[in-house]
Short mmCIF file of N, CA and C in Angstrom, two decimals:
data_model
loop_
_atom_site.label_atom_id
_atom_site.label_comp_id
_atom_site.label_asym_id
_atom_site.label_seq_id
_atom_site.Cartn_x
_atom_site.Cartn_y
_atom_site.Cartn_z
N SER A 1 5.01 14.37 6.71
CA SER A 1 4.57 13.53 7.81
C SER A 1 3.40 12.66 7.38
N ARG A 2 3.28 11.52 8.00
CA ARG A 2 2.24 10.56 7.67
C ARG A 2 0.92 11.02 8.27
N SER A 3 -0.14 10.96 7.50
CA SER A 3 -1.44 11.31 8.04
C SER A 3 -1.93 10.17 8.92
N TRP A 4 -2.68 10.51 9.94
CA TRP A 4 -3.18 9.52 10.87
C TRP A 4 -4.50 8.99 10.34
N LYS A 5 -4.45 7.87 9.66
CA LYS A 5 -5.65 7.33 9.06
C LYS A 5 -5.59 5.81 9.12
N VAL A 6 -6.75 5.22 9.01
CA VAL A 6 -6.84 3.77 9.00
C VAL A 6 -6.96 3.33 7.56
N ASP A 7 -6.09 2.42 7.11
CA ASP A 7 -6.15 1.97 5.73
C ASP A 7 -6.23 0.45 5.63
N PHE A 8 -6.78 -0.19 6.68
CA PHE A 8 -7.00 -1.62 6.67
C PHE A 8 -8.41 -1.87 6.16
N VAL A 9 -8.60 -2.96 5.43
CA VAL A 9 -9.92 -3.31 4.92
C VAL A 9 -10.39 -4.55 5.68
N LEU A 10 -11.32 -4.35 6.61
CA LEU A 10 -11.84 -5.44 7.41
C LEU A 10 -13.35 -5.35 7.50
N THR A 11 -13.99 -6.49 7.64
CA THR A 11 -15.43 -6.48 7.88
C THR A 11 -15.67 -6.08 9.33
N GLU A 12 -16.91 -5.71 9.64
CA GLU A 12 -17.24 -5.36 11.02
C GLU A 12 -17.03 -6.56 11.93
N ALA A 13 -17.33 -7.75 11.45
CA ALA A 13 -17.13 -8.96 12.25
C ALA A 13 -15.64 -9.16 12.56
N GLN A 14 -14.77 -8.93 11.58
CA GLN A 14 -13.33 -9.06 11.81
C GLN A 14 -12.83 -8.02 12.81
N LYS A 15 -13.34 -6.80 12.70
CA LYS A 15 -12.96 -5.75 13.67
C LYS A 15 -13.35 -6.17 15.08
N ALA A 16 -14.57 -6.68 15.23
CA ALA A 16 -15.05 -7.11 16.55
C ALA A 16 -14.22 -8.28 17.06
N TYR A 17 -13.87 -9.22 16.18
CA TYR A 17 -13.05 -10.38 16.58
C TYR A 17 -11.67 -9.91 17.05
N ILE A 18 -11.06 -9.01 16.31
CA ILE A 18 -9.74 -8.48 16.69
C ILE A 18 -9.83 -7.74 18.01
N ALA A 19 -10.90 -6.96 18.21
CA ALA A 19 -11.07 -6.26 19.49
C ALA A 19 -11.17 -7.26 20.64
N GLY A 20 -11.87 -8.36 20.41
CA GLY A 20 -11.97 -9.39 21.43
C GLY A 20 -10.62 -10.01 21.76
N ILE A 21 -9.81 -10.22 20.74
CA ILE A 21 -8.46 -10.74 20.97
C ILE A 21 -7.65 -9.75 21.80
N ILE A 22 -7.72 -8.47 21.44
CA ILE A 22 -6.97 -7.44 22.16
C ILE A 22 -7.46 -7.34 23.60
N ASP A 23 -8.79 -7.33 23.80
CA ASP A 23 -9.34 -7.28 25.16
C ASP A 23 -8.85 -8.45 26.01
N GLY A 24 -8.82 -9.64 25.42
CA GLY A 24 -8.49 -10.83 26.19
C GLY A 24 -7.03 -11.19 26.26
N GLU A 25 -6.31 -10.98 25.18
CA GLU A 25 -4.93 -11.46 25.09
C GLU A 25 -3.92 -10.36 24.82
N GLY A 26 -4.39 -9.15 24.57
CA GLY A 26 -3.51 -8.08 24.12
C GLY A 26 -2.96 -7.22 25.22
N SER A 27 -1.95 -6.47 24.85
CA SER A 27 -1.34 -5.48 25.74
C SER A 27 -1.21 -4.17 24.97
N ILE A 28 -1.77 -3.12 25.54
CA ILE A 28 -1.65 -1.76 25.00
C ILE A 28 -0.64 -1.06 25.90
N TYR A 29 0.42 -0.52 25.32
CA TYR A 29 1.48 0.01 26.18
C TYR A 29 2.14 1.25 25.59
N ILE A 30 2.86 1.93 26.45
CA ILE A 30 3.75 3.03 26.05
C ILE A 30 5.13 2.64 26.54
N SER A 31 6.08 2.56 25.62
CA SER A 31 7.46 2.29 26.04
C SER A 31 8.19 3.63 26.16
N LYS A 32 9.13 3.65 27.08
CA LYS A 32 9.89 4.88 27.33
C LYS A 32 11.37 4.58 27.21
N THR A 33 12.06 5.38 26.41
CA THR A 33 13.51 5.33 26.33
C THR A 33 14.04 6.52 27.10
N LYS A 34 14.80 6.25 28.13
CA LYS A 34 15.30 7.34 28.98
C LYS A 34 16.43 8.09 28.29
N ILE A 35 16.62 9.31 28.74
CA ILE A 35 17.65 10.21 28.20
C ILE A 35 19.01 9.51 28.19
N ARG A 36 19.68 9.61 27.05
CA ARG A 36 21.06 9.13 26.94
C ARG A 36 21.86 10.25 26.30
N LYS A 37 22.34 11.14 27.13
CA LYS A 37 23.05 12.33 26.65
C LYS A 37 24.28 11.99 25.82
N GLU A 38 24.88 10.83 26.11
CA GLU A 38 26.10 10.47 25.38
C GLU A 38 25.84 10.22 23.90
N ILE A 39 24.58 9.98 23.52
CA ILE A 39 24.26 9.82 22.09
C ILE A 39 23.42 10.98 21.57
N GLY A 40 23.35 12.05 22.37
CA GLY A 40 22.69 13.27 21.90
C GLY A 40 21.22 13.40 22.21
N MET A 41 20.67 12.49 23.00
CA MET A 41 19.24 12.59 23.36
C MET A 41 19.06 13.74 24.35
N LYS A 42 18.06 14.58 24.08
CA LYS A 42 17.79 15.72 24.95
C LYS A 42 16.70 15.44 25.97
N HIS A 43 15.85 14.44 25.69
CA HIS A 43 14.73 14.12 26.59
C HIS A 43 14.30 12.67 26.37
N ASN A 44 13.47 12.17 27.28
CA ASN A 44 12.92 10.83 27.13
C ASN A 44 12.10 10.73 25.85
N HIS A 45 12.07 9.55 25.27
CA HIS A 45 11.27 9.30 24.07
C HIS A 45 10.21 8.26 24.43
N TYR A 46 9.00 8.46 23.88
CA TYR A 46 7.87 7.60 24.18
C TYR A 46 7.33 7.02 22.88
N LYS A 47 6.96 5.72 22.93
CA LYS A 47 6.43 5.06 21.74
C LYS A 47 5.24 4.21 22.15
N ALA A 48 4.15 4.33 21.39
CA ALA A 48 2.96 3.53 21.65
C ALA A 48 3.09 2.18 20.98
N GLY A 49 2.50 1.18 21.62
CA GLY A 49 2.54 -0.16 21.05
C GLY A 49 1.34 -0.99 21.45
N LEU A 50 1.16 -2.04 20.70
CA LEU A 50 0.06 -2.98 20.90
C LEU A 50 0.59 -4.35 20.54
N ASP A 51 0.44 -5.33 21.44
CA ASP A 51 0.88 -6.66 21.07
C ASP A 51 -0.04 -7.73 21.66
N VAL A 52 0.10 -8.93 21.12
CA VAL A 52 -0.67 -10.09 21.56
C VAL A 52 0.31 -11.25 21.65
N LYS A 53 0.22 -11.98 22.77
CA LYS A 53 1.01 -13.20 22.94
C LYS A 53 0.03 -14.35 23.11
N ASN A 54 0.34 -15.47 22.45
CA ASN A 54 -0.56 -16.62 22.54
C ASN A 54 0.19 -17.87 22.13
N THR A 55 -0.26 -19.01 22.61
CA THR A 55 0.36 -20.27 22.23
C THR A 55 -0.20 -20.82 20.93
N ASP A 56 -1.25 -20.19 20.42
CA ASP A 56 -1.85 -20.63 19.15
C ASP A 56 -1.31 -19.76 18.02
N LYS A 57 -0.43 -20.33 17.22
CA LYS A 57 0.21 -19.59 16.14
C LYS A 57 -0.81 -19.06 15.13
N ARG A 58 -1.94 -19.76 14.97
CA ARG A 58 -2.95 -19.32 13.99
C ARG A 58 -3.50 -17.94 14.33
N MET A 59 -3.65 -17.64 15.62
CA MET A 59 -4.14 -16.32 16.02
C MET A 59 -3.15 -15.24 15.61
N ILE A 60 -1.87 -15.49 15.86
CA ILE A 60 -0.82 -14.53 15.53
C ILE A 60 -0.74 -14.35 14.01
N ASP A 61 -0.82 -15.43 13.26
CA ASP A 61 -0.80 -15.36 11.80
C ASP A 61 -2.00 -14.57 11.27
N PHE A 62 -3.17 -14.76 11.88
CA PHE A 62 -4.36 -14.01 11.48
C PHE A 62 -4.13 -12.52 11.65
N LEU A 63 -3.66 -12.11 12.83
CA LEU A 63 -3.43 -10.69 13.09
C LEU A 63 -2.40 -10.12 12.12
N HIS A 64 -1.33 -10.85 11.91
CA HIS A 64 -0.27 -10.39 11.01
C HIS A 64 -0.76 -10.27 9.58
N SER A 65 -1.56 -11.22 9.13
CA SER A 65 -2.02 -11.19 7.74
C SER A 65 -2.99 -10.04 7.48
N TYR A 66 -3.79 -9.66 8.47
CA TYR A 66 -4.76 -8.59 8.28
C TYR A 66 -4.25 -7.21 8.69
N LEU A 67 -3.30 -7.16 9.64
CA LEU A 67 -2.88 -5.86 10.18
C LEU A 67 -1.41 -5.55 9.99
N GLY A 68 -0.64 -6.48 9.45
CA GLY A 68 0.79 -6.23 9.29
C GLY A 68 1.49 -6.27 10.63
N GLY A 69 2.49 -5.44 10.79
CA GLY A 69 3.25 -5.42 12.04
C GLY A 69 4.34 -6.47 12.03
N TYR A 70 4.66 -6.95 13.20
CA TYR A 70 5.71 -7.96 13.31
C TYR A 70 5.17 -9.18 14.05
N LYS A 71 5.83 -10.29 13.86
CA LYS A 71 5.51 -11.48 14.65
C LYS A 71 6.81 -12.19 14.98
N SER A 72 6.79 -12.89 16.11
CA SER A 72 8.00 -13.55 16.58
C SER A 72 7.61 -14.71 17.50
N ILE A 73 8.61 -15.47 17.87
CA ILE A 73 8.43 -16.52 18.87
C ILE A 73 9.20 -16.09 20.11
N GLU A 74 8.51 -16.08 21.24
CA GLU A 74 9.15 -15.69 22.50
C GLU A 74 10.17 -16.75 22.91
N LYS A 75 11.19 -16.32 23.60
CA LYS A 75 12.21 -17.26 24.07
C LYS A 75 11.68 -18.14 25.20
N ARG A 76 10.71 -17.62 25.95
CA ARG A 76 10.15 -18.40 27.05
C ARG A 76 9.07 -19.35 26.52
N HIS A 77 8.79 -20.37 27.27
CA HIS A 77 7.73 -21.32 26.96
C HIS A 77 6.77 -21.37 28.14
N THR A 78 5.61 -21.93 27.93
CA THR A 78 4.66 -22.10 29.02
C THR A 78 5.13 -23.24 29.92
N HIS A 79 4.43 -23.43 31.04
CA HIS A 79 4.81 -24.50 31.98
C HIS A 79 4.75 -25.88 31.33
N ASN A 80 3.94 -26.05 30.29
CA ASN A 80 3.89 -27.35 29.62
C ASN A 80 4.70 -27.35 28.32
N GLU A 81 5.67 -26.43 28.24
CA GLU A 81 6.64 -26.38 27.14
C GLU A 81 6.07 -25.97 25.79
N ARG A 82 4.90 -25.33 25.79
CA ARG A 82 4.36 -24.83 24.52
C ARG A 82 5.03 -23.51 24.17
N LYS A 83 5.28 -23.29 22.90
CA LYS A 83 5.87 -22.05 22.43
C LYS A 83 4.87 -20.91 22.60
N VAL A 84 5.41 -19.70 22.83
CA VAL A 84 4.58 -18.50 22.94
C VAL A 84 4.89 -17.63 21.72
N TYR A 85 3.86 -17.35 20.93
CA TYR A 85 4.00 -16.55 19.73
C TYR A 85 3.55 -15.13 20.04
N LYS A 86 4.13 -14.17 19.32
CA LYS A 86 3.83 -12.76 19.58
C LYS A 86 3.60 -12.03 18.27
N TRP A 87 2.59 -11.15 18.27
CA TRP A 87 2.32 -10.22 17.17
C TRP A 87 2.28 -8.83 17.77
N GLY A 88 2.72 -7.84 17.00
CA GLY A 88 2.65 -6.48 17.51
C GLY A 88 2.79 -5.42 16.45
N VAL A 89 2.37 -4.23 16.84
CA VAL A 89 2.53 -3.03 16.02
C VAL A 89 2.95 -1.90 16.95
N VAL A 90 3.67 -0.93 16.41
CA VAL A 90 4.11 0.22 17.21
C VAL A 90 3.87 1.50 16.41
N GLY A 91 3.94 2.62 17.13
CA GLY A 91 3.83 3.92 16.50
C GLY A 91 2.50 4.15 15.83
N ASP A 92 2.52 4.77 14.65
CA ASP A 92 1.30 5.13 13.94
C ASP A 92 0.42 3.91 13.65
N THR A 93 1.03 2.77 13.37
CA THR A 93 0.22 1.58 13.08
C THR A 93 -0.56 1.14 14.31
N ALA A 94 0.02 1.26 15.49
CA ALA A 94 -0.71 0.93 16.71
C ALA A 94 -1.92 1.84 16.87
N PHE A 95 -1.74 3.14 16.62
CA PHE A 95 -2.86 4.07 16.70
C PHE A 95 -3.93 3.72 15.67
N ASP A 96 -3.51 3.39 14.46
CA ASP A 96 -4.46 3.05 13.40
C ASP A 96 -5.30 1.83 13.77
N VAL A 97 -4.64 0.79 14.28
CA VAL A 97 -5.36 -0.43 14.66
C VAL A 97 -6.35 -0.13 15.77
N LEU A 98 -5.92 0.61 16.78
CA LEU A 98 -6.82 0.92 17.90
C LEU A 98 -8.01 1.77 17.46
N LYS A 99 -7.76 2.69 16.55
CA LYS A 99 -8.86 3.52 16.04
C LYS A 99 -9.87 2.64 15.30
N LEU A 100 -9.38 1.67 14.57
CA LEU A 100 -10.22 0.77 13.79
C LEU A 100 -11.13 -0.09 14.68
N ILE A 101 -10.58 -0.61 15.77
CA ILE A 101 -11.33 -1.56 16.61
C ILE A 101 -11.95 -0.91 17.84
N TYR A 102 -11.69 0.36 18.06
CA TYR A 102 -12.11 1.05 19.29
C TYR A 102 -13.58 0.83 19.65
N PRO A 103 -14.52 0.95 18.71
CA PRO A 103 -15.93 0.79 19.11
C PRO A 103 -16.25 -0.59 19.67
N TYR A 104 -15.42 -1.58 19.37
CA TYR A 104 -15.69 -2.95 19.79
C TYR A 104 -14.94 -3.35 21.06
N LEU A 105 -13.99 -2.53 21.50
CA LEU A 105 -13.27 -2.85 22.73
C LEU A 105 -14.23 -2.77 23.91
N GLN A 106 -14.18 -3.76 24.77
CA GLN A 106 -15.04 -3.78 25.96
C GLN A 106 -14.25 -3.51 27.23
N CYS A 107 -13.01 -3.93 27.27
CA CYS A 107 -12.20 -3.84 28.50
C CYS A 107 -11.07 -2.82 28.42
N LYS A 108 -10.64 -2.49 27.23
CA LYS A 108 -9.41 -1.70 27.12
C LYS A 108 -9.61 -0.35 26.42
N GLN A 109 -10.85 0.14 26.38
CA GLN A 109 -11.05 1.46 25.77
C GLN A 109 -10.33 2.55 26.56
N ASP A 110 -10.29 2.42 27.90
CA ASP A 110 -9.61 3.43 28.70
C ASP A 110 -8.11 3.46 28.41
N GLN A 111 -7.53 2.29 28.13
CA GLN A 111 -6.11 2.25 27.77
C GLN A 111 -5.90 2.88 26.38
N ALA A 112 -6.80 2.57 25.45
CA ALA A 112 -6.70 3.16 24.11
C ALA A 112 -6.85 4.68 24.19
N ASP A 113 -7.74 5.17 25.06
CA ASP A 113 -7.93 6.62 25.22
C ASP A 113 -6.63 7.31 25.60
N ILE A 114 -5.85 6.69 26.48
CA ILE A 114 -4.57 7.27 26.90
C ILE A 114 -3.61 7.32 25.72
N LEU A 115 -3.59 6.28 24.89
CA LEU A 115 -2.73 6.31 23.71
C LEU A 115 -3.16 7.40 22.74
N PHE A 116 -4.45 7.59 22.59
CA PHE A 116 -4.93 8.66 21.70
C PHE A 116 -4.52 10.04 22.23
N GLN A 117 -4.53 10.21 23.55
CA GLN A 117 -4.07 11.47 24.13
C GLN A 117 -2.58 11.67 23.87
N LEU A 118 -1.81 10.60 24.03
CA LEU A 118 -0.38 10.67 23.75
C LEU A 118 -0.15 11.06 22.29
N ARG A 119 -0.92 10.49 21.38
CA ARG A 119 -0.76 10.74 19.94
C ARG A 119 -0.90 12.21 19.61
N GLN A 120 -1.78 12.90 20.34
CA GLN A 120 -2.01 14.33 20.08
C GLN A 120 -0.79 15.20 20.40
N THR A 121 0.19 14.66 21.12
CA THR A 121 1.36 15.46 21.47
C THR A 121 2.45 15.40 20.42
N PHE A 122 2.27 14.56 19.39
CA PHE A 122 3.27 14.48 18.32
C PHE A 122 2.89 15.44 17.20
N ASN A 123 3.86 15.98 16.52
CA ASN A 123 3.64 16.98 15.47
C ASN A 123 2.79 18.14 15.99
N SER A 124 3.07 18.52 17.20
CA SER A 124 2.30 19.56 17.87
C SER A 124 2.65 20.94 17.32
N PRO A 125 1.63 21.82 17.20
CA PRO A 125 1.92 23.21 16.80
C PRO A 125 2.63 23.98 17.91
N HIS A 126 2.78 23.36 19.09
CA HIS A 126 3.41 24.03 20.22
C HIS A 126 4.92 23.85 20.27
N PHE A 127 5.49 23.11 19.31
CA PHE A 127 6.93 22.93 19.29
C PHE A 127 7.59 24.29 19.05
N THR A 128 8.80 24.44 19.54
CA THR A 128 9.51 25.70 19.38
C THR A 128 10.00 25.86 17.94
N GLU A 129 10.51 27.02 17.64
CA GLU A 129 11.03 27.28 16.29
C GLU A 129 12.18 26.33 15.94
N LYS A 130 12.89 25.87 16.95
CA LYS A 130 13.98 24.93 16.73
C LYS A 130 13.48 23.48 16.73
N ASN A 131 12.15 23.31 16.65
CA ASN A 131 11.51 21.99 16.65
C ASN A 131 11.77 21.23 17.95
N GLU A 132 11.91 21.97 19.04
CA GLU A 132 12.09 21.33 20.34
C GLU A 132 10.73 21.10 20.99
N VAL A 133 10.67 20.05 21.77
CA VAL A 133 9.42 19.71 22.45
C VAL A 133 9.34 20.50 23.76
N PRO A 134 8.26 21.27 23.94
CA PRO A 134 8.12 22.03 25.19
C PRO A 134 8.05 21.13 26.42
N ARG A 135 8.51 21.64 27.53
CA ARG A 135 8.55 20.88 28.78
C ARG A 135 7.17 20.37 29.18
N TRP A 136 6.12 21.17 28.99
CA TRP A 136 4.78 20.73 29.40
C TRP A 136 4.29 19.54 28.58
N ILE A 137 4.71 19.44 27.31
CA ILE A 137 4.34 18.28 26.49
C ILE A 137 5.10 17.05 26.97
N LEU A 138 6.38 17.22 27.29
CA LEU A 138 7.16 16.10 27.83
C LEU A 138 6.53 15.59 29.13
N GLN A 139 6.07 16.52 29.97
CA GLN A 139 5.43 16.12 31.23
C GLN A 139 4.11 15.40 30.95
N PHE A 140 3.36 15.87 29.97
CA PHE A 140 2.10 15.21 29.62
C PHE A 140 2.35 13.79 29.13
N ARG A 141 3.40 13.61 28.32
CA ARG A 141 3.74 12.26 27.84
C ARG A 141 4.11 11.35 29.01
N GLU A 142 4.87 11.90 29.95
CA GLU A 142 5.23 11.12 31.14
C GLU A 142 3.98 10.76 31.94
N ASP A 143 3.05 11.69 32.05
CA ASP A 143 1.79 11.42 32.75
C ASP A 143 1.00 10.32 32.05
N CYS A 144 0.97 10.33 30.72
CA CYS A 144 0.29 9.27 29.97
C CYS A 144 0.95 7.93 30.23
N TYR A 145 2.27 7.92 30.23
CA TYR A 145 3.03 6.70 30.50
C TYR A 145 2.63 6.10 31.85
N HIS A 146 2.59 6.94 32.89
CA HIS A 146 2.25 6.45 34.23
C HIS A 146 0.77 6.10 34.35
N ALA A 147 -0.11 6.85 33.70
CA ALA A 147 -1.54 6.54 33.74
C ALA A 147 -1.81 5.17 33.13
N LEU A 148 -1.14 4.86 32.03
CA LEU A 148 -1.34 3.56 31.40
C LEU A 148 -0.77 2.44 32.27
N LYS A 149 0.39 2.67 32.87
CA LYS A 149 0.96 1.67 33.78
C LYS A 149 -0.01 1.40 34.93
N ASP A 150 -0.62 2.45 35.46
CA ASP A 150 -1.56 2.28 36.58
C ASP A 150 -2.76 1.45 36.16
N LEU A 151 -3.22 1.57 34.94
CA LEU A 151 -4.36 0.79 34.48
C LEU A 151 -4.02 -0.69 34.29
N HIS A 152 -2.74 -1.01 34.22
CA HIS A 152 -2.33 -2.40 34.05
C HIS A 152 -2.39 -3.18 35.36
N PHE A 153 -2.72 -2.51 36.45
CA PHE A 153 -2.80 -3.16 37.75
C PHE A 153 -4.25 -3.27 38.19
N VAL A 154 -4.55 -4.33 38.90
CA VAL A 154 -5.88 -4.53 39.46
C VAL A 154 -5.76 -4.50 40.97
N PHE A 155 -6.59 -3.68 41.61
CA PHE A 155 -6.51 -3.59 43.06
C PHE A 155 -7.27 -4.75 43.69
N THR A 156 -6.63 -5.38 44.67
CA THR A 156 -7.30 -6.42 45.46
C THR A 156 -7.14 -6.04 46.93
N GLY A 157 -7.85 -6.69 47.79
CA GLY A 157 -7.76 -6.41 49.22
C GLY A 157 -6.37 -6.64 49.78
N LYS A 158 -5.55 -7.44 49.12
CA LYS A 158 -4.23 -7.76 49.60
C LYS A 158 -3.13 -6.91 48.96
N GLY A 159 -3.50 -5.98 48.12
CA GLY A 159 -2.50 -5.14 47.46
C GLY A 159 -2.76 -5.09 45.97
N ARG A 160 -1.76 -4.68 45.23
CA ARG A 160 -1.89 -4.55 43.79
C ARG A 160 -1.22 -5.72 43.10
N LEU A 161 -1.91 -6.25 42.14
CA LEU A 161 -1.37 -7.37 41.36
C LEU A 161 -1.34 -7.00 39.91
N SER A 162 -0.33 -7.48 39.22
CA SER A 162 -0.22 -7.22 37.79
C SER A 162 -1.17 -8.12 37.04
#
């Protein structure tokens, strides 16, 4: 198994700059793949991710050149027909990036905390002898999924807005 470590070489200024991009333009998320018994899935699967969308390709290229991951062009455009570029990382790389920039995050540390909690449920010593995931861990992952979704909403007097 891969050790959970950060192996990016960045200056403190670059870490702070990336944290600012994530705070302002980024999305920290947990994706869920629901049970599909027809292909042998026994339970839902959860994956951590981090992405940034922006109309300035230079920002996406910067993130990709320093942090790896993937980059793409979204099929949608802005109201003035500008292309939307996307950079992202998933799984262990998402955890590594968040660990690297965590001290500099101002707005999204609570979201990163939930991902770190989720991370602790993988390669758990609590798995059964058959390497099955215990029900309480599956429930904890589901709770992390919903807790992060709840943080993506802002309460206003008129209701909840995304």
